[in-house]
Amino acid sequence: MSVLSPYQQTICNAEFLVKAGFSRPAAEEMFTKWQFLRERYPEFCPGLEMHAIECLDDQFGQWGSHRSADACGPNDDYGAAWLAMGVEPSLLPRLLAEEHRPIRLLTSASDALRESIRATHDYMWGFSTFEREAAKRQHQAQIQTEVDLPAAKKGHTMLYKVGTVFDLEEVWSGNEPMPLSLGMLADKPPTDFDRLRYGMVPTLAQLEIAELQCSYKTSFARHVPFGILHIAVPDYLLTEQSNFLHIDDPAHWQKMVWECRGPWNKPPSLWEGLSEDVAHYTNREQVGVAGSICAQSTELLNQLSNETQVRPLRLANGKEAKQYVALPASYNDLNDECEELVWLEERRLSEDGMRLMPSNGKAMTRAMRQ
């Protein structure tokens, strides 16, 4: 057997899988299978991260042997699905907490586990190389300082983005003359407002949803530091006069989500693009689009018959949660106008792992430019 590389020494062990959310027995079994494949077929065997994800795909993916055991909707048993996937049972009370229900239903059980695997992989490998990257990071981001976190800023709208601290720090990876890089926060497609396009940056309008997302993600990948990025965006950049459109018509919003995240085999086809009555919201002339957040997983949307069944995510008070999605055409203005108006707040679980610690009102930001 060949000597393990530094990457394999860090990631390719059962401990990585345990930290990603698997029980010790499930992690040992999966790691043993990976070792066998690596010895038998070294040229074809993927890394342990991809092996774990491929195992989920083979069993719980679209054509998986245990596809029906996955959970993706309000009537499905997420706890049973996670146990079938080998998730550590002690994690379930937090993951299945009623407060997490709206966030839990945004993805399938298998997708939540895949996300935890990827987040744990990126953190463990990034942490192992952090010392080597320290000089470059200091050059790129200058020195980050801890400051009081503002709750609001006059003339600005506070928007929020949840992710791992490592991923969120990438907004400060740029160099002069444009040191802020909000485009680094882009989500992979499909998103609520596009099926294929990379470069969509969804942000949350309500801190309540951001905190629930952070709590849920931290409860799964509990060894990974998660945080909330607070961005103060000048109000004028989010108006229709600035080509930032708002989907106020519920029927238009439902149709938009359906055509972007609904079944691929139903009209309009993938290659036809969006219908004429909603295509203008995200055409290349627009800098962004705002609207409700879909409360349903992509897997559930694919089981629905039409767009009238698409439902918005709601806050505890019953109001619809809202998102602001920046398109590539907005990046330059956002990077310029939001410089020094971005704060990263790391959030941690309590020592017993049963709740998200309340905010201490502090956050990290880039030092002021001289």
PDB file of C-alpha atoms in Angstrom, residues 4-248:
ATOM      1  CA  LEU A   4      -0.505   8.334   2.587  1.00  0.00           C
ATOM      2  CA  SER A   5      -0.182  11.936   1.460  1.00  0.00           C
ATOM      3  CA  PRO A   6      -0.601  14.795   3.989  1.00  0.00           C
ATOM      4  CA  TYR A   7      -4.167  15.172   2.731  1.00  0.00           C
ATOM      5  CA  GLN A   8      -4.925  11.494   3.261  1.00  0.00           C
ATOM      6  CA  GLN A   9      -3.353  11.554   6.718  1.00  0.00           C
ATOM      7  CA  THR A  10      -5.690  14.393   7.700  1.00  0.00           C
ATOM      8  CA  ILE A  11      -8.935  13.343   6.035  1.00  0.00           C
ATOM      9  CA  CYS A  12      -8.747   9.642   5.269  1.00  0.00           C
ATOM     10  CA  ASN A  13      -9.568   8.133   8.644  1.00  0.00           C
ATOM     11  CA  ALA A  14     -12.654   7.081  10.546  1.00  0.00           C
ATOM     12  CA  GLU A  15     -12.355  10.104  12.841  1.00  0.00           C
ATOM     13  CA  PHE A  16     -13.184  12.386   9.912  1.00  0.00           C
ATOM     14  CA  LEU A  17     -16.454  10.512   9.357  1.00  0.00           C
ATOM     15  CA  VAL A  18     -17.316  10.661  13.064  1.00  0.00           C
ATOM     16  CA  LYS A  19     -16.803  14.422  13.054  1.00  0.00           C
ATOM     17  CA  ALA A  20     -19.020  14.659   9.960  1.00  0.00           C
ATOM     18  CA  GLY A  21     -21.901  13.099  11.904  1.00  0.00           C
ATOM     19  CA  PHE A  22     -21.597   9.314  11.495  1.00  0.00           C
ATOM     20  CA  SER A  23     -21.739   6.965  14.453  1.00  0.00           C
ATOM     21  CA  ARG A  24     -18.458   5.262  15.345  1.00  0.00           C
ATOM     22  CA  PRO A  25     -19.577   1.812  14.058  1.00  0.00           C
ATOM     23  CA  ALA A  26     -20.878   3.287  10.787  1.00  0.00           C
ATOM     24  CA  ALA A  27     -17.689   5.321  10.356  1.00  0.00           C
ATOM     25  CA  GLU A  28     -15.443   2.312  10.957  1.00  0.00           C
ATOM     26  CA  GLU A  29     -17.447   0.199   8.497  1.00  0.00           C
ATOM     27  CA  MET A  30     -17.340   2.865   5.782  1.00  0.00           C
ATOM     28  CA  PHE A  31     -13.632   3.497   6.341  1.00  0.00           C
ATOM     29  CA  THR A  32     -12.867  -0.239   6.134  1.00  0.00           C
ATOM     30  CA  LYS A  33     -14.711  -0.481   2.811  1.00  0.00           C
ATOM     31  CA  TRP A  34     -12.792   2.542   1.518  1.00  0.00           C
ATOM     32  CA  GLN A  35      -9.470   0.994   2.562  1.00  0.00           C
ATOM     33  CA  PHE A  36     -10.350  -2.200   0.699  1.00  0.00           C
ATOM     34  CA  LEU A  37     -11.233  -0.271  -2.465  1.00  0.00           C
ATOM     35  CA  ARG A  38      -8.079   1.818  -2.210  1.00  0.00           C
ATOM     36  CA  GLU A  39      -5.901  -1.283  -1.951  1.00  0.00           C
ATOM     37  CA  ARG A  40      -7.757  -3.163  -4.682  1.00  0.00           C
ATOM     38  CA  TYR A  41      -8.394  -0.336  -7.148  1.00  0.00           C
ATOM     39  CA  PRO A  42      -6.042   2.531  -6.220  1.00  0.00           C
ATOM     40  CA  GLU A  43      -6.358   4.252  -9.587  1.00  0.00           C
ATOM     41  CA  PHE A  44     -10.167   4.394  -9.407  1.00  0.00           C
ATOM     42  CA  CYS A  45     -10.812   4.855  -5.695  1.00  0.00           C
ATOM     43  CA  PRO A  46     -11.892   8.400  -4.726  1.00  0.00           C
ATOM     44  CA  GLY A  47     -10.937  10.139  -1.505  1.00  0.00           C
ATOM     45  CA  LEU A  48     -12.829   9.256   1.641  1.00  0.00           C
ATOM     46  CA  GLU A  49     -15.005  12.374   1.402  1.00  0.00           C
ATOM     47  CA  MET A  50     -16.222  11.456  -2.086  1.00  0.00           C
ATOM     48  CA  HIS A  51     -16.508   7.790  -1.118  1.00  0.00           C
ATOM     49  CA  ALA A  52     -18.875   8.698   1.734  1.00  0.00           C
ATOM     50  CA  ILE A  53     -20.980  10.894  -0.557  1.00  0.00           C
ATOM     51  CA  GLU A  54     -21.041   8.221  -3.279  1.00  0.00           C
ATOM     52  CA  CYS A  55     -22.224   5.667  -0.723  1.00  0.00           C
ATOM     53  CA  LEU A  56     -25.113   7.986   0.134  1.00  0.00           C
ATOM     54  CA  ASP A  57     -25.861   8.466  -3.567  1.00  0.00           C
ATOM     55  CA  ASP A  58     -25.801   4.714  -4.230  1.00  0.00           C
ATOM     56  CA  GLN A  59     -28.262   4.005  -1.437  1.00  0.00           C
ATOM     57  CA  PHE A  60     -30.353   7.156  -1.041  1.00  0.00           C
ATOM     58  CA  GLY A  61     -29.832   9.066  -4.303  1.00  0.00           C
ATOM     59  CA  GLN A  62     -32.367   9.479  -7.097  1.00  0.00           C
ATOM     60  CA  TRP A  63     -31.802   5.917  -8.303  1.00  0.00           C
ATOM     61  CA  GLY A  64     -30.476   4.525  -5.021  1.00  0.00           C
ATOM     62  CA  SER A  65     -31.386   1.125  -3.659  1.00  0.00           C
ATOM     63  CA  HIS A  66     -32.880   2.701  -0.511  1.00  0.00           C
ATOM     64  CA  ARG A  67     -34.284   5.851  -2.115  1.00  0.00           C
ATOM     65  CA  SER A  68     -37.625   5.488  -0.341  1.00  0.00           C
ATOM     66  CA  ALA A  69     -35.862   5.543   3.044  1.00  0.00           C
ATOM     67  CA  ASP A  70     -34.721   9.138   2.526  1.00  0.00           C
ATOM     68  CA  ALA A  71     -36.780  11.962   4.022  1.00  0.00           C
ATOM     69  CA  CYS A  72     -37.642  15.137   2.127  1.00  0.00           C
ATOM     70  CA  GLY A  73     -41.045  16.379   3.269  1.00  0.00           C
ATOM     71  CA  PRO A  74     -43.123  17.299   6.334  1.00  0.00           C
ATOM     72  CA  ASN A  75     -44.645  13.835   6.619  1.00  0.00           C
ATOM     73  CA  ASP A  76     -41.336  11.963   6.348  1.00  0.00           C
ATOM     74  CA  ASP A  77     -39.366  10.544   9.284  1.00  0.00           C
ATOM     75  CA  TYR A  78     -36.026  12.363   9.206  1.00  0.00           C
ATOM     76  CA  GLY A  79     -34.838  10.579  12.342  1.00  0.00           C
ATOM     77  CA  ALA A  80     -35.356   7.119  10.855  1.00  0.00           C
ATOM     78  CA  ALA A  81     -33.695   8.227   7.618  1.00  0.00           C
ATOM     79  CA  TRP A  82     -30.597   9.494   9.407  1.00  0.00           C
ATOM     80  CA  LEU A  83     -30.330   6.331  11.480  1.00  0.00           C
ATOM     81  CA  ALA A  84     -30.517   4.274   8.277  1.00  0.00           C
ATOM     82  CA  MET A  85     -27.638   6.370   6.910  1.00  0.00           C
ATOM     83  CA  GLY A  86     -25.501   5.725   9.985  1.00  0.00           C
ATOM     84  CA  VAL A  87     -25.828   9.122  11.678  1.00  0.00           C
ATOM     85  CA  GLU A  88     -24.815   9.249  15.339  1.00  0.00           C
ATOM     86  CA  PRO A  89     -28.046   8.737  17.364  1.00  0.00           C
ATOM     87  CA  SER A  90     -27.045  11.282  20.025  1.00  0.00           C
ATOM     88  CA  LEU A  91     -27.269  14.040  17.387  1.00  0.00           C
ATOM     89  CA  LEU A  92     -30.944  13.419  16.667  1.00  0.00           C
ATOM     90  CA  PRO A  93     -32.528  15.314  19.593  1.00  0.00           C
ATOM     91  CA  ARG A  94     -30.964  18.560  18.363  1.00  0.00           C
ATOM     92  CA  LEU A  95     -31.500  17.885  14.665  1.00  0.00           C
ATOM     93  CA  LEU A  96     -35.140  16.943  15.238  1.00  0.00           C
ATOM     94  CA  ALA A  97     -35.885  19.821  17.612  1.00  0.00           C
ATOM     95  CA  GLU A  98     -39.136  21.573  16.718  1.00  0.00           C
ATOM     96  CA  GLU A  99     -37.334  24.905  16.372  1.00  0.00           C
ATOM     97  CA  HIS A 100     -35.279  23.400  13.524  1.00  0.00           C
ATOM     98  CA  ARG A 101     -38.268  22.016  11.622  1.00  0.00           C
ATOM     99  CA  PRO A 102     -38.548  24.891   9.068  1.00  0.00           C
ATOM    100  CA  ILE A 103     -34.819  24.696   8.289  1.00  0.00           C
ATOM    101  CA  ARG A 104     -34.755  20.890   8.292  1.00  0.00           C
ATOM    102  CA  LEU A 105     -37.420  20.758   5.587  1.00  0.00           C
ATOM    103  CA  LEU A 106     -35.356  22.947   3.236  1.00  0.00           C
ATOM    104  CA  THR A 107     -33.280  19.886   2.278  1.00  0.00           C
ATOM    105  CA  SER A 108     -33.605  16.122   2.289  1.00  0.00           C
ATOM    106  CA  ALA A 109     -32.043  14.088   5.096  1.00  0.00           C
ATOM    107  CA  SER A 110     -29.339  12.791   2.754  1.00  0.00           C
ATOM    108  CA  ASP A 111     -28.497  16.278   1.461  1.00  0.00           C
ATOM    109  CA  ALA A 112     -28.075  17.554   5.018  1.00  0.00           C
ATOM    110  CA  LEU A 113     -25.593  14.751   5.689  1.00  0.00           C
ATOM    111  CA  ARG A 114     -23.764  15.424   2.414  1.00  0.00           C
ATOM    112  CA  GLU A 115     -23.421  19.080   3.399  1.00  0.00           C
ATOM    113  CA  SER A 116     -22.015  18.080   6.789  1.00  0.00           C
ATOM    114  CA  ILE A 117     -19.472  15.788   5.112  1.00  0.00           C
ATOM    115  CA  ARG A 118     -18.310  18.563   2.779  1.00  0.00           C
ATOM    116  CA  ALA A 119     -18.173  21.192   5.525  1.00  0.00           C
ATOM    117  CA  THR A 120     -16.182  18.915   7.831  1.00  0.00           C
ATOM    118  CA  HIS A 121     -13.805  17.974   5.024  1.00  0.00           C
ATOM    119  CA  ASP A 122     -13.158  21.579   4.029  1.00  0.00           C
ATOM    120  CA  TYR A 123     -12.637  22.662   7.630  1.00  0.00           C
ATOM    121  CA  MET A 124     -10.297  19.816   8.621  1.00  0.00           C
ATOM    122  CA  TRP A 125      -8.179  20.204   5.505  1.00  0.00           C
ATOM    123  CA  GLY A 126      -8.266  23.986   5.669  1.00  0.00           C
ATOM    124  CA  PHE A 127      -7.273  23.952   9.341  1.00  0.00           C
ATOM    125  CA  SER A 128      -4.356  21.620   8.640  1.00  0.00           C
ATOM    126  CA  THR A 129      -3.032  23.991   5.975  1.00  0.00           C
ATOM    127  CA  PHE A 130      -3.932  27.190   7.792  1.00  0.00           C
ATOM    128  CA  GLU A 131      -0.431  27.835   9.100  1.00  0.00           C
ATOM    129  CA  ARG A 132       0.951  27.525   5.584  1.00  0.00           C
ATOM    130  CA  GLU A 133      -1.660  29.939   4.302  1.00  0.00           C
ATOM    131  CA  ALA A 134      -1.383  32.408   7.181  1.00  0.00           C
ATOM    132  CA  ALA A 135       1.006  34.782   5.436  1.00  0.00           C
ATOM    133  CA  LYS A 136      -1.110  34.873   2.279  1.00  0.00           C
ATOM    134  CA  ARG A 137      -4.313  35.392   4.241  1.00  0.00           C
ATOM    135  CA  GLN A 138      -2.797  38.250   6.220  1.00  0.00           C
ATOM    136  CA  HIS A 139      -1.700  39.901   2.995  1.00  0.00           C
ATOM    137  CA  GLN A 140      -5.100  39.461   1.390  1.00  0.00           C
ATOM    138  CA  ALA A 141      -7.339  40.319   4.308  1.00  0.00           C
ATOM    139  CA  GLN A 142      -5.074  42.586   6.343  1.00  0.00           C
ATOM    140  CA  ILE A 143      -5.750  42.156  10.068  1.00  0.00           C
ATOM    141  CA  GLN A 144      -9.234  41.308  11.277  1.00  0.00           C
ATOM    142  CA  THR A 145     -10.297  42.990  14.495  1.00  0.00           C
ATOM    143  CA  GLU A 146     -13.098  42.271  16.947  1.00  0.00           C
ATOM    144  CA  VAL A 147     -15.700  45.014  17.126  1.00  0.00           C
ATOM    145  CA  ASP A 148     -19.210  45.589  18.438  1.00  0.00           C
ATOM    146  CA  LEU A 149     -21.768  44.133  16.060  1.00  0.00           C
ATOM    147  CA  PRO A 150     -24.218  46.794  14.844  1.00  0.00           C
ATOM    148  CA  ALA A 151     -27.887  45.827  14.908  1.00  0.00           C
ATOM    149  CA  ALA A 152     -28.786  48.362  12.239  1.00  0.00           C
ATOM    150  CA  LYS A 153     -27.307  51.183  10.187  1.00  0.00           C
ATOM    151  CA  LYS A 154     -29.286  54.193   9.003  1.00  0.00           C
ATOM    152  CA  GLY A 155     -29.906  54.241   5.267  1.00  0.00           C
ATOM    153  CA  HIS A 156     -28.875  50.599   4.955  1.00  0.00           C
ATOM    154  CA  THR A 157     -30.576  47.201   4.943  1.00  0.00           C
ATOM    155  CA  MET A 158     -28.955  44.464   7.031  1.00  0.00           C
ATOM    156  CA  LEU A 159     -28.665  41.181   5.146  1.00  0.00           C
ATOM    157  CA  TYR A 160     -27.294  37.886   6.432  1.00  0.00           C
ATOM    158  CA  LYS A 161     -25.422  34.861   5.088  1.00  0.00           C
ATOM    159  CA  VAL A 162     -24.808  31.624   7.006  1.00  0.00           C
ATOM    160  CA  GLY A 163     -21.835  29.342   6.390  1.00  0.00           C
ATOM    161  CA  THR A 164     -18.629  27.958   7.817  1.00  0.00           C
ATOM    162  CA  VAL A 165     -16.268  30.600   9.141  1.00  0.00           C
ATOM    163  CA  PHE A 166     -13.673  29.522   6.561  1.00  0.00           C
ATOM    164  CA  ASP A 167     -16.120  30.029   3.688  1.00  0.00           C
ATOM    165  CA  LEU A 168     -17.450  33.343   4.952  1.00  0.00           C
ATOM    166  CA  GLU A 169     -13.929  34.698   5.432  1.00  0.00           C
ATOM    167  CA  GLU A 170     -13.475  34.432   1.679  1.00  0.00           C
ATOM    168  CA  VAL A 171     -15.291  37.754   1.259  1.00  0.00           C
ATOM    169  CA  TRP A 172     -12.016  39.327   2.389  1.00  0.00           C
ATOM    170  CA  SER A 173      -9.829  37.366  -0.020  1.00  0.00           C
ATOM    171  CA  GLY A 174      -9.532  40.142  -2.601  1.00  0.00           C
ATOM    172  CA  ASN A 175      -6.745  42.647  -3.087  1.00  0.00           C
ATOM    173  CA  GLU A 176      -6.766  46.364  -3.857  1.00  0.00           C
ATOM    174  CA  PRO A 177      -8.463  48.117  -5.570  1.00  0.00           C
ATOM    175  CA  MET A 178     -11.421  45.799  -4.813  1.00  0.00           C
ATOM    176  CA  PRO A 179     -10.561  44.005  -1.550  1.00  0.00           C
ATOM    177  CA  LEU A 180     -14.135  42.903  -0.794  1.00  0.00           C
ATOM    178  CA  SER A 181     -15.358  39.891  -2.801  1.00  0.00           C
ATOM    179  CA  LEU A 182     -19.033  39.239  -2.047  1.00  0.00           C
ATOM    180  CA  GLY A 183     -19.208  37.038  -5.141  1.00  0.00           C
ATOM    181  CA  MET A 184     -17.311  34.404  -3.131  1.00  0.00           C
ATOM    182  CA  LEU A 185     -20.588  33.755  -1.285  1.00  0.00           C
ATOM    183  CA  ALA A 186     -22.338  32.414  -4.403  1.00  0.00           C
ATOM    184  CA  ASP A 187     -24.435  29.254  -4.000  1.00  0.00           C
ATOM    185  CA  LYS A 188     -24.291  26.312  -6.358  1.00  0.00           C
ATOM    186  CA  PRO A 189     -27.339  25.854  -8.614  1.00  0.00           C
ATOM    187  CA  PRO A 190     -30.166  25.148  -8.547  1.00  0.00           C
ATOM    188  CA  THR A 191     -31.396  28.049  -6.437  1.00  0.00           C
ATOM    189  CA  ASP A 192     -34.906  29.426  -6.013  1.00  0.00           C
ATOM    190  CA  PHE A 193     -34.378  31.833  -8.905  1.00  0.00           C
ATOM    191  CA  ASP A 194     -32.107  29.930 -11.300  1.00  0.00           C
ATOM    192  CA  ARG A 195     -31.649  26.313 -12.330  1.00  0.00           C
ATOM    193  CA  LEU A 196     -28.193  26.461 -13.891  1.00  0.00           C
ATOM    194  CA  ARG A 197     -26.426  29.738 -13.273  1.00  0.00           C
ATOM    195  CA  TYR A 198     -23.446  30.014 -10.976  1.00  0.00           C
ATOM    196  CA  GLY A 199     -22.862  33.387  -9.349  1.00  0.00           C
ATOM    197  CA  MET A 200     -26.182  33.826  -7.528  1.00  0.00           C
ATOM    198  CA  VAL A 201     -25.587  35.134  -3.977  1.00  0.00           C
ATOM    199  CA  PRO A 202     -28.712  34.616  -1.835  1.00  0.00           C
ATOM    200  CA  THR A 203     -28.791  36.503   1.469  1.00  0.00           C
ATOM    201  CA  LEU A 204     -31.396  36.437   4.211  1.00  0.00           C
ATOM    202  CA  ALA A 205     -33.451  39.466   5.153  1.00  0.00           C
ATOM    203  CA  GLN A 206     -34.296  38.220   8.667  1.00  0.00           C
ATOM    204  CA  LEU A 207     -31.750  37.444  11.388  1.00  0.00           C
ATOM    205  CA  GLU A 208     -34.249  34.981  12.886  1.00  0.00           C
ATOM    206  CA  ILE A 209     -33.850  32.630   9.912  1.00  0.00           C
ATOM    207  CA  ALA A 210     -30.070  33.082   9.862  1.00  0.00           C
ATOM    208  CA  GLU A 211     -29.799  32.060  13.510  1.00  0.00           C
ATOM    209  CA  LEU A 212     -31.987  28.986  12.953  1.00  0.00           C
ATOM    210  CA  GLN A 213     -29.882  27.961   9.952  1.00  0.00           C
ATOM    211  CA  CYS A 214     -26.689  28.431  11.923  1.00  0.00           C
ATOM    212  CA  SER A 215     -28.046  26.439  14.867  1.00  0.00           C
ATOM    213  CA  TYR A 216     -29.128  23.560  12.616  1.00  0.00           C
ATOM    214  CA  LYS A 217     -25.892  23.362  10.632  1.00  0.00           C
ATOM    215  CA  THR A 218     -23.767  23.587  13.776  1.00  0.00           C
ATOM    216  CA  SER A 219     -25.799  20.802  15.388  1.00  0.00           C
ATOM    217  CA  PHE A 220     -24.870  18.461  12.519  1.00  0.00           C
ATOM    218  CA  ALA A 221     -21.244  19.328  11.742  1.00  0.00           C
ATOM    219  CA  ARG A 222     -20.577  20.151  15.389  1.00  0.00           C
ATOM    220  CA  HIS A 223     -16.774  20.244  15.062  1.00  0.00           C
ATOM    221  CA  VAL A 224     -16.921  22.925  12.373  1.00  0.00           C
ATOM    222  CA  PRO A 225     -17.106  26.631  13.300  1.00  0.00           C
ATOM    223  CA  PHE A 226     -20.141  28.244  11.674  1.00  0.00           C
ATOM    224  CA  GLY A 227     -21.044  31.884  11.612  1.00  0.00           C
ATOM    225  CA  ILE A 228     -23.339  34.591  10.316  1.00  0.00           C
ATOM    226  CA  LEU A 229     -22.083  37.274   7.966  1.00  0.00           C
ATOM    227  CA  HIS A 230     -23.838  40.604   8.562  1.00  0.00           C
ATOM    228  CA  ILE A 231     -23.822  42.897   5.513  1.00  0.00           C
ATOM    229  CA  ALA A 232     -25.086  46.485   5.584  1.00  0.00           C
ATOM    230  CA  VAL A 233     -26.234  47.276   2.038  1.00  0.00           C
ATOM    231  CA  PRO A 234     -27.179  50.846   1.066  1.00  0.00           C
ATOM    232  CA  ASP A 235     -30.941  50.977   0.565  1.00  0.00           C
ATOM    233  CA  TYR A 236     -30.713  52.524  -2.897  1.00  0.00           C
ATOM    234  CA  LEU A 237     -28.858  49.477  -4.255  1.00  0.00           C
ATOM    235  CA  LEU A 238     -31.864  47.272  -3.441  1.00  0.00           C
ATOM    236  CA  THR A 239     -34.485  49.308  -5.298  1.00  0.00           C
ATOM    237  CA  GLU A 240     -36.047  48.694  -8.697  1.00  0.00           C
ATOM    238  CA  GLN A 241     -34.558  52.018  -9.823  1.00  0.00           C
ATOM    239  CA  SER A 242     -31.178  50.299  -9.433  1.00  0.00           C
ATOM    240  CA  ASN A 243     -32.479  47.251 -11.374  1.00  0.00           C
ATOM    241  CA  PHE A 244     -32.892  45.166  -8.216  1.00  0.00           C
ATOM    242  CA  LEU A 245     -36.323  43.659  -8.875  1.00  0.00           C
ATOM    243  CA  HIS A 246     -38.794  42.425  -6.271  1.00  0.00           C
ATOM    244  CA  ILE A 247     -41.130  39.490  -6.928  1.00  0.00           C
ATOM    245  CA  ASP A 248     -44.253  40.756  -5.171  1.00  0.00           C
TER     246      ASP A 248
END
